[in-house]
């Protein structure tokens, strides 16, 4: 059975060889193409190409009827009448060029005679910058190099490594793009000072070249694996002292650690020697998410660092808050013996809170008698009490997390606008951009040097409604006479702005309206009532919806004219500060029916008119324009 199988195999090999030989014979059965000096030439060299017909393979026995044509790819470059053709070719490009010889007979298609490929290239340059590395103590040696310019030819590279006791390893690659090889051997650090020499030789049909020898020790090329199993322990659940731990390969001598808050791009880096997989960090911030990475090295001066380890992310424990809350307040009169005190405070910054704020502790204490005291714990950033108007009051507010409370902020409740001579002067509010308002002022007339600070307060102007918009404020030192406010500022919204000058337990204030961007209101006010009152006519109107005011309304205008008259209407302009919903006029003549309407103005222009109402002085309110007025003068 074995003899039969061997026989079949030999027969198969014979058939394959016969087919290959026959294919060659069939391709060039009519003639031959020869190339001199070689099928592989140096760039810039010339080559002679000859084509000849074999006996009895021409068009006829007369050579004059044979026409041989030489093609370079598909382009005809030479032809000759006879049994042979010879042509010198120059300026061939890098790479492989195909030449084909064909026979042309009268009234017949061209017949392929034979062909040849010519490869143009350069000798290999000397390999440069040999670099070898072994990843990990158990890894294998791999070397890379710069092979220089492309040869455009089949080129063989041989990497040879020589070591102590005449040990030699070598490996080849037969790819003209080859620039690295892995020898598949492991160098142990048992003899760290033993020398090894690497050399690369490149060879092709046009020449050869060898690199300069590169000599190194095991410590020079072994790159440790990145540290693994990284973990962190906080001593006494405190961020002020923690231990970073990891695992390393056995011969690691040097480590570098880097860490940063997750929201930072800058790394803090520490180098440690003989750490043995542990290092204490003392400068971490509380309640902050950090990212840690570690790299290793076998020797202080030799070799290379490992890749960075995978990142470890963790959050440091909380600490007791350190910052003090920024507290502000409002005091409103309710009746002859009651007042409302509203407290507001801002969140601590992350660095001040040092943890998640769980609640705020608020204490309101009567200063003079010391008897009345109110306490509350809230998760909100505001609180309101109603207290007697008698006595002086003080408040204390602190923030608490899981580790403790911040130092309390203590303030005495005073009349913030009580000292008129402390009121800032010439307050202005101008647009600083789409979402900014620039507030400027002059110091008060009375002892401006006694001002300890200015407070700029603003909130959205909202007429009516049960809920007040959020209150915002910022503090400014006494030498500043302007502030840019941007928190909760939106375009086309009007804000009521107050500037307070504080001096001890006294304060003075001035107010103004301002907006970051404005245009003419989208609609005018609608008159809802016209009544006779004490010898004049009282016009009452509904406020323009906030979303249609488009900024701060500066003035209202009341227009009127006689019904069916083409005369120009009269008008009365009312500053917004004077009245927001009613105003008396006394310019109407008795027994005359008038049509009245209103508009509103911002700094950008006037709105369209609101609804029209008719009125006769001897009557009462009438219906809308176009209907007969009520209460007309009776005959």
XYZ file of C-alpha atoms in Angstrom:
635
model
C 0.000 0.000 0.000
C 2.854 2.382 0.899
C 4.577 1.645 -2.446
C 1.349 2.504 -4.306
C 0.986 5.868 -2.530
C 4.636 6.732 -3.238
C 4.092 5.862 -6.874
C 1.078 8.128 -7.180
C 3.013 11.015 -5.572
C 5.927 10.699 -7.994
C 3.524 10.572 -10.926
C 1.772 13.733 -9.731
C 5.066 15.590 -9.383
C 6.090 14.521 -12.887
C 2.792 15.752 -14.377
C 3.102 19.155 -12.657
C 6.685 19.643 -13.859
C 5.693 18.677 -17.410
C 2.822 21.199 -17.378
C 5.129 23.994 -16.194
C 7.704 23.225 -18.876
C 5.001 23.026 -21.548
C 3.560 26.394 -20.380
C 6.973 27.996 -20.811
C 7.381 26.380 -24.225
C 3.900 27.496 -25.290
C 4.467 31.104 -24.181
C 7.721 31.465 -26.140
C 7.311 28.725 -28.761
C 7.823 31.147 -31.676
C 10.969 32.844 -30.393
C 13.048 34.238 -27.527
C 13.614 37.560 -25.800
C 17.020 38.143 -24.230
C 18.014 40.934 -21.841
C 21.563 42.197 -21.339
C 23.323 42.839 -19.035
C 20.628 41.507 -16.628
C 16.928 41.329 -15.838
C 17.711 43.345 -12.664
C 19.488 46.672 -13.197
C 20.488 49.720 -11.201
C 18.395 52.845 -11.525
C 19.720 54.948 -14.436
C 21.312 52.018 -16.285
C 20.590 51.087 -19.916
C 19.516 47.623 -21.049
C 19.589 45.871 -24.418
C 16.548 43.825 -25.362
C 16.707 41.387 -28.287
C 13.885 39.404 -29.867
C 14.510 36.546 -32.370
C 12.250 34.077 -34.148
C 12.848 30.347 -34.044
C 13.190 28.483 -37.350
C 9.984 28.122 -39.356
C 8.066 30.405 -36.925
C 7.825 33.495 -39.133
C 5.050 34.617 -41.439
C 6.828 32.867 -44.374
C 10.234 31.672 -45.325
C 11.083 35.177 -46.546
C 12.349 37.352 -43.713
C 11.111 40.493 -45.384
C 7.516 39.515 -44.640
C 8.225 39.227 -40.909
C 7.697 42.373 -38.872
C 8.792 42.190 -35.213
C 7.401 44.795 -32.799
C 8.655 45.491 -29.241
C 6.107 46.753 -26.710
C 6.746 48.400 -23.346
C 3.551 47.424 -21.522
C 0.970 48.442 -24.164
C 3.118 51.108 -25.905
C 5.016 50.276 -29.115
C 8.680 51.376 -28.762
C 10.491 49.608 -31.628
C 9.923 47.464 -34.763
C 12.031 45.739 -37.440
C 11.523 43.704 -40.644
C 13.228 40.330 -40.423
C 13.828 37.398 -38.105
C 15.297 39.454 -35.199
C 15.067 42.812 -33.458
C 17.367 44.574 -30.994
C 16.719 47.745 -29.009
C 18.463 49.677 -26.249
C 16.157 51.017 -23.524
C 17.060 53.776 -21.031
C 15.381 55.825 -18.296
C 13.410 52.943 -16.891
C 11.499 53.809 -13.714
C 11.876 52.111 -10.354
C 9.972 48.858 -10.126
C 9.178 46.209 -12.735
C 8.561 46.930 -16.427
C 7.109 44.351 -18.833
C 8.396 44.117 -22.414
C 6.614 41.948 -25.043
C 7.789 41.043 -28.539
C 5.084 40.420 -31.170
C 5.064 39.244 -34.800
C 2.949 41.088 -37.351
C 1.954 39.292 -40.576
C -0.006 40.691 -43.496
C -3.768 40.379 -43.028
C -3.329 38.658 -39.666
C -3.515 39.748 -36.013
C -0.273 40.340 -34.158
C 1.131 37.151 -32.605
C 2.927 37.091 -29.269
C 6.471 35.821 -29.580
C 7.874 36.162 -26.056
C 8.299 38.656 -23.232
C 10.581 39.681 -20.356
C 10.321 41.582 -17.102
C 13.055 44.027 -16.106
C 13.316 45.128 -12.484
C 14.909 48.485 -11.691
C 16.051 49.261 -8.172
C 18.943 50.247 -5.934
C 21.300 48.471 -3.621
C 20.214 48.463 0.025
C 21.413 51.301 2.197
C 23.184 50.632 5.457
C 20.610 49.781 8.178
C 20.649 52.459 10.876
C 19.469 52.996 14.461
C 19.233 49.388 15.581
C 17.145 49.144 18.728
C 16.417 45.971 20.654
C 13.917 45.397 23.420
C 12.642 42.560 25.554
C 9.209 43.188 27.072
C 9.200 41.745 30.549
C 11.643 39.446 32.255
C 10.049 36.453 30.478
C 9.646 38.116 27.075
C 11.609 37.599 23.858
C 14.184 39.837 22.181
C 12.895 41.882 19.232
C 14.979 44.348 17.239
C 13.996 47.101 14.818
C 15.988 49.358 12.506
C 15.729 52.032 9.839
C 16.218 50.270 6.490
C 16.724 53.487 4.523
C 15.224 54.165 1.117
C 13.091 51.551 -0.620
C 15.147 49.270 -2.885
C 12.121 48.298 -5.046
C 13.698 44.845 -5.261
C 13.471 41.562 -3.430
C 15.776 42.193 -0.436
C 16.752 39.813 2.329
C 17.478 41.091 5.857
C 19.412 39.040 8.397
C 19.433 39.919 12.123
C 22.343 38.437 14.033
C 22.771 38.591 17.813
C 26.083 37.564 19.419
C 26.520 36.990 23.134
C 28.997 35.699 25.661
C 30.651 32.283 25.186
C 30.409 32.703 21.366
C 26.647 32.244 21.410
C 25.010 33.446 18.209
C 21.386 33.703 17.133
C 20.123 34.874 13.779
C 16.883 35.201 11.857
C 15.967 36.323 8.351
C 13.052 38.022 6.668
C 12.628 38.108 2.900
C 10.414 41.132 2.550
C 11.844 44.337 1.101
C 9.754 46.246 3.655
C 11.283 44.347 6.575
C 12.387 46.601 9.438
C 11.958 44.445 12.547
C 12.424 40.846 13.685
C 11.676 38.895 16.832
C 14.443 36.397 17.568
C 12.169 34.367 19.833
C 14.836 34.056 22.551
C 14.760 35.201 26.169
C 17.692 36.925 27.862
C 17.641 36.411 31.608
C 18.966 39.144 33.894
C 21.128 36.568 35.713
C 24.215 38.263 34.254
C 23.004 41.857 33.916
C 26.395 43.217 32.827
C 27.014 40.666 30.025
C 27.332 42.311 26.611
C 25.389 41.408 23.480
C 25.928 42.684 19.934
C 23.245 43.022 17.265
C 23.932 43.497 13.557
C 21.629 43.687 10.523
C 22.725 42.760 6.978
C 20.658 43.613 3.894
C 21.318 41.966 0.507
C 19.693 42.004 -2.928
C 20.730 41.473 -6.574
C 22.524 44.839 -6.709
C 24.559 44.663 -3.540
C 24.609 44.332 0.221
C 25.165 46.458 3.296
C 25.602 45.814 7.004
C 24.818 48.020 9.962
C 27.328 49.072 12.553
C 27.250 46.696 15.512
C 24.958 47.728 18.373
C 26.177 46.607 21.781
C 24.018 46.458 24.903
C 23.468 44.624 28.182
C 20.356 42.881 29.430
C 19.525 45.869 31.627
C 19.646 48.102 28.573
C 16.952 46.267 26.647
C 14.652 44.581 29.169
C 11.565 46.772 29.577
C 9.507 45.660 32.579
C 5.854 44.846 32.189
C 3.536 47.591 33.486
C 2.650 47.275 37.196
C -0.642 45.544 37.934
C -3.122 44.987 40.762
C -3.071 48.685 41.728
C -5.091 49.611 44.826
C -5.249 52.406 47.365
C -5.896 52.478 51.101
C -6.880 55.547 53.103
C -5.615 55.558 56.669
C -8.264 56.472 59.238
C -10.649 57.140 56.319
C -8.766 60.375 55.638
C -7.585 61.839 52.363
C -4.594 63.477 54.039
C -2.695 60.186 54.172
C -3.107 57.238 51.848
C -1.036 54.287 50.663
C -0.846 53.372 46.978
C -0.018 49.681 46.465
C 0.771 47.583 43.370
C 2.573 44.491 42.095
C 5.744 44.501 39.969
C 8.203 42.143 38.333
C 10.884 40.913 40.727
C 13.885 42.970 39.609
C 12.204 46.369 39.450
C 14.240 49.024 41.251
C 12.601 52.319 40.287
C 8.974 53.435 39.972
C 7.336 56.628 38.878
C 3.813 57.484 39.956
C 1.531 60.010 38.372
C -1.888 61.134 39.560
C -4.364 63.918 38.889
C -7.953 64.917 39.597
C -10.192 63.539 36.844
C -11.164 67.047 35.733
C -7.508 68.137 35.318
C -5.087 67.671 32.423
C -1.908 68.235 34.438
C -0.266 65.266 36.189
C 1.585 65.236 39.496
C 4.618 62.924 39.137
C 6.701 61.240 41.858
C 9.798 59.033 41.405
C 10.468 56.432 44.119
C 13.322 53.930 44.571
C 12.985 50.478 46.171
C 9.291 51.110 46.774
C 8.541 47.373 46.880
C 5.030 48.002 45.636
C 3.980 50.734 48.101
C 4.138 54.519 48.418
C 2.402 57.004 50.736
C 0.742 60.107 49.256
C 0.131 63.075 51.552
C -1.265 65.864 49.362
C -4.577 64.540 48.016
C -7.642 66.729 48.232
C -10.718 65.428 50.065
C -13.826 64.258 48.195
C -12.033 64.367 44.829
C -11.953 61.683 42.153
C -8.353 60.898 41.223
C -6.708 58.893 38.455
C -3.482 56.971 39.260
C -0.904 55.298 36.966
C 2.474 53.661 37.667
C 5.512 52.823 35.512
C 8.594 50.689 36.351
C 12.305 50.473 35.546
C 15.016 47.899 36.333
C 17.926 50.286 36.829
C 18.447 53.890 37.889
C 20.396 54.846 34.763
C 20.068 52.005 32.257
C 17.141 50.619 30.337
C 13.732 52.088 29.639
C 10.524 52.677 31.541
C 7.673 50.268 31.200
C 4.417 51.375 29.656
C 2.065 53.089 32.057
C -0.193 50.770 33.989
C -3.936 50.726 33.546
C -5.546 53.654 35.354
C -6.971 53.321 38.831
C -9.785 55.767 39.551
C -11.079 56.372 43.045
C -12.620 59.117 45.133
C -10.909 60.325 48.281
C -12.899 60.387 51.557
C -14.731 63.437 52.822
C -13.302 65.916 55.336
C -14.993 68.519 57.510
C -15.970 71.655 55.511
C -13.555 74.563 55.818
C -15.217 77.403 53.909
C -17.768 79.867 55.265
C -21.089 80.426 53.542
C -21.816 83.662 51.709
C -25.093 84.738 53.386
C -27.423 87.551 52.278
C -30.834 88.594 53.498
C -33.951 90.656 52.913
C -36.151 92.275 55.539
C -39.784 93.114 54.717
C -42.359 94.941 56.828
C -45.631 93.039 57.343
C -47.556 95.163 59.887
C -46.914 97.342 62.909
C -45.456 94.532 65.030
C -44.285 91.876 62.529
C -41.531 91.634 59.943
C -40.337 88.907 57.551
C -36.673 88.001 57.396
C -35.558 85.967 54.349
C -32.098 84.429 54.361
C -30.194 83.283 51.269
C -26.799 81.630 50.933
C -24.586 80.257 48.183
C -23.247 76.727 47.930
C -19.703 76.181 49.110
C -17.143 75.467 46.411
C -15.998 71.852 46.024
C -12.676 72.628 47.724
C -14.499 74.269 50.648
C -17.304 71.719 51.042
C -14.817 68.769 50.999
C -17.757 66.386 50.737
C -21.466 66.171 49.963
C -23.375 68.810 51.912
C -26.215 67.034 53.673
C -27.975 70.009 55.251
C -27.631 73.560 56.576
C -28.126 74.646 60.184
C -29.766 78.072 60.566
C -30.112 79.961 63.863
C -31.962 83.266 64.337
C -31.279 84.913 67.706
C -32.628 88.091 69.308
C -29.560 90.073 70.294
C -30.939 92.486 72.885
C -33.065 90.241 75.082
C -31.440 86.997 74.077
C -34.630 85.090 74.816
C -36.203 84.544 71.428
C -34.319 82.005 69.309
C -35.283 80.071 66.206
C -33.372 77.106 64.786
C -33.889 75.083 61.665
C -32.141 72.409 59.591
C -32.815 72.533 55.851
C -31.459 71.146 52.598
C -32.409 74.319 50.745
C -30.270 77.434 50.315
C -32.849 79.845 51.720
C -35.114 80.208 54.735
C -37.780 82.682 55.854
C -39.105 83.642 59.315
C -41.736 86.059 60.552
C -40.497 87.690 63.754
C -41.473 90.671 65.930
C -40.324 94.077 64.730
C -39.034 94.877 68.238
C -35.442 94.009 69.123
C -32.302 93.385 67.136
C -31.701 90.079 65.403
C -28.629 88.088 64.346
C -28.318 84.907 62.305
C -25.759 82.111 62.016
C -25.668 79.645 59.097
C -23.357 76.632 58.659
C -23.096 73.697 56.208
C -22.688 70.057 57.277
C -21.380 66.947 55.537
C -20.803 63.460 56.925
C -17.632 64.548 58.758
C -18.757 67.780 60.423
C -19.880 71.365 59.943
C -18.319 74.478 58.487
C -17.568 77.506 60.684
C -20.850 79.457 60.996
C -21.346 82.693 59.111
C -22.744 85.290 61.544
C -24.440 88.508 60.476
C -26.572 91.147 62.232
C -29.900 91.949 60.589
C -30.100 95.671 59.860
C -32.064 97.967 57.604
C -29.915 97.666 54.480
C -31.329 100.879 53.027
C -31.752 102.765 56.293
C -28.851 105.198 55.922
C -29.785 107.445 53.020
C -26.428 109.217 53.026
C -24.713 105.865 52.437
C -26.665 105.227 49.242
C -24.382 104.793 46.183
C -24.847 107.547 43.593
C -25.307 107.608 39.820
C -26.052 103.901 39.513
C -26.159 102.703 35.897
C -26.789 99.333 34.225
C -25.586 98.764 30.660
C -25.437 95.679 28.482
C -22.102 93.877 28.673
C -23.098 91.217 26.149
C -25.960 88.836 25.495
C -25.726 87.360 29.005
C -23.959 90.142 30.956
C -24.861 93.457 32.532
C -22.278 96.029 33.652
C -23.398 97.841 36.813
C -21.508 101.029 37.761
C -21.902 103.543 40.575
C -20.278 106.409 42.454
C -19.477 106.271 46.189
C -21.936 107.789 48.663
C -21.566 111.414 49.694
C -21.214 110.652 53.408
C -17.771 109.405 54.436
C -17.107 107.143 51.430
C -13.946 105.936 53.178
C -16.073 104.158 55.800
C -17.661 101.821 53.217
C -16.456 98.298 53.971
C -17.936 96.620 50.901
C -20.532 96.943 48.185
C -23.116 94.287 47.445
C -24.798 94.148 44.024
C -28.143 92.310 44.121
C -30.376 91.415 41.191
C -33.475 89.423 40.444
C -35.834 89.122 37.511
C -38.520 91.804 37.562
C -41.826 89.998 37.806
C -45.117 91.802 38.455
C -47.585 89.951 40.637
C -47.477 86.196 41.199
C -47.099 84.195 44.372
C -43.508 83.057 43.795
C -40.510 85.338 43.632
C -37.706 84.662 41.142
C -34.299 83.617 42.542
C -32.226 86.295 44.245
C -28.617 86.742 43.082
C -25.834 88.827 44.565
C -22.119 89.423 44.508
C -19.769 91.282 46.803
C -17.317 93.943 45.660
C -14.444 95.574 47.593
C -14.828 99.250 48.553
C -12.366 100.455 45.899
C -14.403 98.954 43.009
C -17.097 101.109 41.458
C -18.424 98.592 38.937
C -19.333 94.917 38.622
C -20.143 92.539 35.784
C -23.175 90.412 36.621
C -23.778 87.275 34.574
C -25.298 84.642 36.871
C -28.859 83.807 35.760
C -28.870 86.677 33.224
C -30.933 86.065 30.074
C -31.521 88.362 27.071
C -34.800 90.307 26.716
C -35.492 89.996 30.452
C -35.670 92.981 32.797
C -33.856 92.789 36.135
C -34.269 94.882 39.254
C -30.755 95.735 40.408
C -29.770 97.171 43.813
C -26.366 98.370 44.926
C -25.768 98.405 48.695
C -22.974 100.239 50.510
C -22.303 98.591 53.897
C -20.530 100.249 56.807
C -20.652 98.404 60.111
C -24.313 97.852 61.021
C -25.490 100.563 58.603
C -26.326 100.391 54.945
C -27.578 102.526 52.109
C -28.923 101.411 48.730
C -29.879 102.585 45.268
C -31.756 100.676 42.591
C -32.121 100.626 38.824
C -33.632 98.428 36.114
C -31.369 96.769 33.564
C -31.255 94.181 30.775
C -28.503 92.544 28.735
C -30.398 92.830 25.449
C -33.655 94.516 24.455
C -35.999 95.379 21.623
C -39.418 96.988 21.304
C -42.173 95.152 23.235
C -44.183 92.680 21.181
C -47.536 94.067 22.364
C -49.001 97.047 24.179
C -50.928 97.156 27.484
C -54.635 96.338 27.436
C -56.853 98.910 29.158
C -59.197 97.088 31.544
C -61.054 100.016 33.184
C -61.736 103.752 32.795
C -63.364 105.397 35.773
C -64.173 108.917 36.940
C -62.373 109.706 40.171
C -62.037 113.031 42.028
C -62.379 115.281 38.994
C -60.132 113.195 36.725
C -60.265 110.024 34.692
C -58.352 106.989 36.041
C -56.990 104.671 33.363
C -56.198 101.110 34.539
C -54.435 98.448 32.462
C -53.144 94.919 32.530
C -49.391 94.277 32.547
C -47.791 93.065 29.345
C -46.890 89.342 29.666
C -43.255 88.998 30.733
C -42.294 87.051 27.594
C -43.557 89.952 25.411
C -41.895 92.859 27.245
C -38.496 92.164 25.571
C -36.479 94.071 28.145
C -37.070 96.830 30.676
C -40.131 99.003 30.068
C -39.158 102.632 30.579
C -42.452 104.402 29.892
C -46.130 103.846 29.148
C -48.056 106.084 26.749
C -51.792 106.749 26.893
C -53.247 107.986 23.573
C -56.704 109.476 23.055
C -58.661 111.286 20.369
C -62.294 112.095 19.579
C -64.178 109.255 17.988
C -64.444 109.504 14.175
C -61.857 112.294 14.165
C -58.875 112.364 11.796
C -56.905 114.686 14.035
C -53.598 113.630 15.582
C -54.153 111.897 18.949
C -53.015 113.471 22.184
C -50.788 111.464 24.498
C -49.547 111.297 28.042
C -46.238 109.544 28.880
C -45.895 107.865 32.269
C -42.489 106.704 33.566
C -42.580 103.050 34.583
C -41.368 103.902 38.086
C -44.363 106.251 38.615
C -47.035 103.644 37.988
C -47.208 100.128 36.607
C -50.985 99.632 36.257
C -53.019 102.893 36.513
C -52.740 106.626 35.938
C -55.157 109.635 36.061
C -55.654 112.098 33.191
C -57.753 115.285 33.237
C -57.589 116.472 29.641
C -60.903 115.015 28.422
C -63.752 117.374 27.524
C -67.275 116.659 28.808
C -69.970 115.295 26.507
C -67.308 114.074 23.992
C -66.762 110.412 23.193
C -63.073 109.503 23.091
C -61.156 106.476 21.866
C -58.202 105.557 24.137
C -55.334 103.056 23.769
C -51.860 102.472 25.200
C -48.314 101.489 24.177
C -45.141 100.611 26.078
C -41.553 101.684 25.391
C -38.156 100.108 26.006
C -34.822 101.706 25.094
C -35.161 99.992 21.697
C -38.522 101.483 20.735
C -42.300 101.553 21.083
C -44.688 98.595 21.032
C -47.751 98.239 18.888
C -50.921 99.608 20.470
C -53.031 97.596 22.883
C -56.811 97.391 22.810
C -58.975 100.471 22.183
C -61.584 101.702 24.672
C -64.276 104.418 24.281
C -65.282 106.795 27.029
C -67.514 109.811 27.529
C -66.738 112.057 30.502
C -70.334 112.103 31.815
C -70.564 108.305 31.734
C -68.683 105.258 32.869
C -66.608 102.600 31.121
C -67.824 101.655 27.681
C -67.320 98.598 25.568
C -64.565 98.062 23.069
C -64.192 100.391 20.066
C -66.934 100.024 17.496
C -69.666 99.547 20.111
C -71.897 102.258 21.576
C -70.351 103.707 24.764
C -72.181 103.336 28.057
C -73.156 106.338 30.144
C -73.269 108.900 27.303
C -74.511 112.398 28.186
C -78.258 112.331 28.583
C -80.508 115.008 26.960
